[in-house]
XYZ file of C-alpha atoms in Angstrom:
230
model
C 0.211 -0.103 0.210
C 1.479 4.016 0.036
C 1.233 4.233 3.000
C 4.165 1.162 3.807
C 5.774 2.442 0.861
C 5.684 5.695 2.599
C 6.851 4.911 5.911
C 9.662 2.026 3.716
C 11.258 5.301 1.976
C 11.390 7.314 6.240
C 13.131 4.150 6.932
C 15.809 4.674 4.719
C 16.417 8.127 4.393
C 16.938 7.218 8.526
C 19.508 5.290 7.458
C 18.255 3.153 10.827
C 17.971 -0.954 10.775
C 14.483 -1.878 12.071
C 13.209 -5.665 13.379
C 9.314 -5.336 11.829
C 6.429 -8.084 12.982
C 2.617 -8.372 12.112
C 0.959 -6.683 14.526
C -1.831 -8.766 14.716
C -1.752 -11.843 12.946
C -5.148 -12.714 12.583
C -5.591 -10.146 10.476
C -3.016 -10.573 7.497
C -3.878 -14.805 7.849
C -5.303 -14.358 4.306
C -2.370 -12.778 3.268
C 0.253 -14.714 4.859
C -1.229 -18.277 2.793
C -2.126 -15.892 -0.189
C 2.200 -14.925 -0.375
C 2.470 -18.866 0.748
C 1.304 -20.538 -1.847
C 2.264 -18.435 -4.312
C 5.885 -18.744 -3.002
C 7.442 -21.501 -4.782
C 8.491 -24.025 -2.252
C 12.025 -24.687 -3.150
C 13.607 -22.007 -5.811
C 16.317 -20.423 -6.435
C 15.294 -17.306 -4.695
C 14.194 -18.782 -1.818
C 17.424 -20.607 -1.492
C 19.671 -18.450 -2.120
C 17.699 -16.073 1.233
C 18.451 -18.774 3.370
C 21.891 -19.572 2.477
C 22.351 -15.879 3.038
C 20.740 -16.033 6.658
C 23.164 -18.327 7.089
C 25.761 -16.558 6.111
C 24.613 -13.774 8.406
C 23.696 -15.639 11.331
C 27.685 -16.194 11.627
C 29.073 -13.122 10.760
C 26.993 -11.689 13.674
C 27.809 -14.210 16.348
C 31.176 -13.901 14.732
C 31.372 -9.892 15.690
C 30.059 -11.105 19.347
C 32.630 -13.419 19.940
C 35.226 -11.156 19.348
C 33.941 -8.670 20.731
C 33.990 -10.135 24.127
C 36.590 -11.630 23.746
C 38.652 -8.308 23.450
C 37.011 -6.617 25.165
C 36.417 -9.253 28.747
C 39.176 -8.009 30.546
C 38.162 -4.527 30.519
C 34.711 -4.950 30.781
C 33.781 -2.742 33.122
C 35.447 -0.073 31.748
C 33.170 -1.138 28.872
C 29.936 -0.774 30.697
C 30.430 1.984 32.812
C 29.052 4.661 29.990
C 25.663 3.029 29.928
C 24.689 4.324 33.605
C 25.722 3.361 36.996
C 26.357 0.382 38.123
C 25.656 0.962 41.974
C 21.779 2.408 41.569
C 20.623 -0.430 38.828
C 21.687 -2.983 41.157
C 20.263 -1.283 44.107
C 17.010 -1.403 41.602
C 17.557 -5.733 40.938
C 17.605 -6.136 44.666
C 14.441 -4.214 45.088
C 12.747 -6.800 42.563
C 15.073 -9.739 43.674
C 15.026 -9.503 47.442
C 17.897 -11.735 48.980
C 15.807 -13.541 51.005
C 13.809 -14.893 47.838
C 16.955 -15.587 45.721
C 17.726 -19.244 47.019
C 19.175 -21.141 43.882
C 20.721 -18.560 40.865
C 20.978 -19.042 37.911
C 22.570 -15.992 35.494
C 22.175 -15.936 32.531
C 24.522 -14.103 30.062
C 26.343 -13.819 32.863
C 30.061 -12.220 31.452
C 32.099 -11.332 34.430
C 30.120 -12.604 37.324
C 29.077 -9.336 38.580
C 25.498 -10.878 39.586
C 27.057 -13.523 41.099
C 29.039 -10.928 44.068
C 26.300 -9.397 44.355
C 23.664 -12.620 45.090
C 26.405 -14.743 45.729
C 26.783 -14.825 49.915
C 22.671 -14.789 50.015
C 21.908 -17.901 47.337
C 22.257 -21.471 48.720
C 23.918 -21.507 45.271
C 24.888 -19.274 42.070
C 25.538 -20.359 38.826
C 27.046 -17.992 35.673
C 26.451 -19.390 31.793
C 28.124 -16.938 29.989
C 29.755 -18.172 26.325
C 32.279 -16.664 26.184
C 35.779 -18.592 27.852
C 37.770 -15.587 28.203
C 34.739 -13.080 30.456
C 34.499 -16.733 31.846
C 37.814 -16.544 32.899
C 37.527 -13.331 34.426
C 34.240 -14.535 36.949
C 36.275 -17.405 37.566
C 38.665 -14.698 38.669
C 35.957 -12.548 40.155
C 34.814 -15.114 42.474
C 37.723 -16.753 43.333
C 38.922 -13.114 44.854
C 35.481 -13.026 46.788
C 36.018 -16.342 48.234
C 32.110 -17.340 47.064
C 32.931 -20.941 46.820
C 28.679 -21.693 46.931
C 29.677 -19.687 43.379
C 30.023 -21.258 39.551
C 30.371 -20.380 36.726
C 29.539 -22.561 33.478
C 30.357 -22.776 29.831
C 26.905 -22.534 27.513
C 24.840 -21.466 25.595
C 21.322 -18.712 26.580
C 19.104 -20.638 24.424
C 20.195 -24.470 24.985
C 21.183 -24.159 28.885
C 22.829 -27.046 30.003
C 20.643 -26.733 33.489
C 17.773 -29.272 34.130
C 14.280 -27.702 33.963
C 12.764 -26.718 37.253
C 16.129 -26.311 39.084
C 16.420 -22.665 40.036
C 14.656 -20.554 42.639
C 15.775 -17.348 40.751
C 17.215 -16.028 37.150
C 18.611 -13.093 36.177
C 19.799 -11.630 32.056
C 21.271 -8.613 33.121
C 22.134 -6.631 30.236
C 21.856 -9.692 27.534
C 18.942 -9.386 25.672
C 19.809 -6.698 23.579
C 22.618 -8.896 21.759
C 20.647 -11.868 21.340
C 18.748 -12.216 17.651
C 15.801 -14.206 19.727
C 14.973 -11.951 22.496
C 12.046 -14.210 23.231
C 13.636 -17.162 22.878
C 16.337 -16.612 25.871
C 12.945 -15.684 27.976
C 11.086 -19.116 27.326
C 14.416 -20.900 28.383
C 15.236 -18.973 31.341
C 11.342 -20.346 32.421
C 12.346 -23.557 31.469
C 14.393 -23.728 34.303
C 12.587 -21.500 36.918
C 11.199 -24.001 39.636
C 6.988 -22.934 40.095
C 7.107 -19.587 42.342
C 10.564 -18.522 40.630
C 11.443 -14.984 39.581
C 12.712 -14.288 36.429
C 14.159 -10.770 36.395
C 15.311 -8.750 33.000
C 17.602 -6.193 32.805
C 18.028 -4.153 29.767
C 17.813 -0.926 27.946
C 15.145 1.331 26.957
C 14.410 2.207 22.913
C 17.537 4.901 21.782
C 19.085 5.716 18.796
C 22.395 5.131 18.722
C 22.872 3.284 15.489
C 27.004 3.197 15.868
C 26.222 0.823 18.981
C 25.537 -1.987 16.989
C 29.330 -1.976 15.229
C 31.149 -0.808 18.104
C 29.363 -2.894 20.776
C 27.901 -5.958 19.153
C 24.376 -5.000 19.798
C 21.481 -6.093 18.040
C 19.155 -4.070 19.212
C 18.941 -1.378 20.420
C 16.140 -1.304 23.080
C 12.748 -2.413 24.497
C 9.951 -0.687 24.799
C 7.885 -1.759 28.250
C 5.325 -3.924 25.048
C 8.138 -5.744 23.819
C 9.483 -7.185 26.883
C 6.019 -8.198 28.095
C 4.559 -9.399 24.918
């Protein structure tokens, strides 16, 4: 439609990356079915698109891994430009009081800061991260703090190496903006939570700093309250 074309032109001239989805799938079910029927299931164009998609995913994963590898030892300096971490941690502790922590899982633990915050209150705390360099820093930090009830493990946030219903609390602290599929990360977090468990998600509000995609490997420039709720 003319309104869609106008919107796309605005996005082009803004030179921004946008993630789009159908707001109400029921309203577009008929259109979607027609497109599916008319599209050749094994056409050359579709095959090429799928190849390009895999190449893009691999390139993004490599870029993120290289970024964390290069910045692991100075991560606190890199993250300081966002907001005062003390303020964030105080807000987290209001959402997840120390006496409610129980057994804690921190997804994308990085240097293990959340484990340090809750280590003395948790019965057991586990941090998962895909960066070996980050985990090395986290282990050193936990050893220095004397937190023997805390450990970190190599693992993927989309397929956590822990059993279902095995934690009382899960934290996802400044991680979702690196995720290709944030909803899948939250679903995996829900899988490992025990009934009545508590999930705390901390991330950025929307902003327009496109440079963060290249300079800091961000996949998304923050989330609205509605997006997180969805």
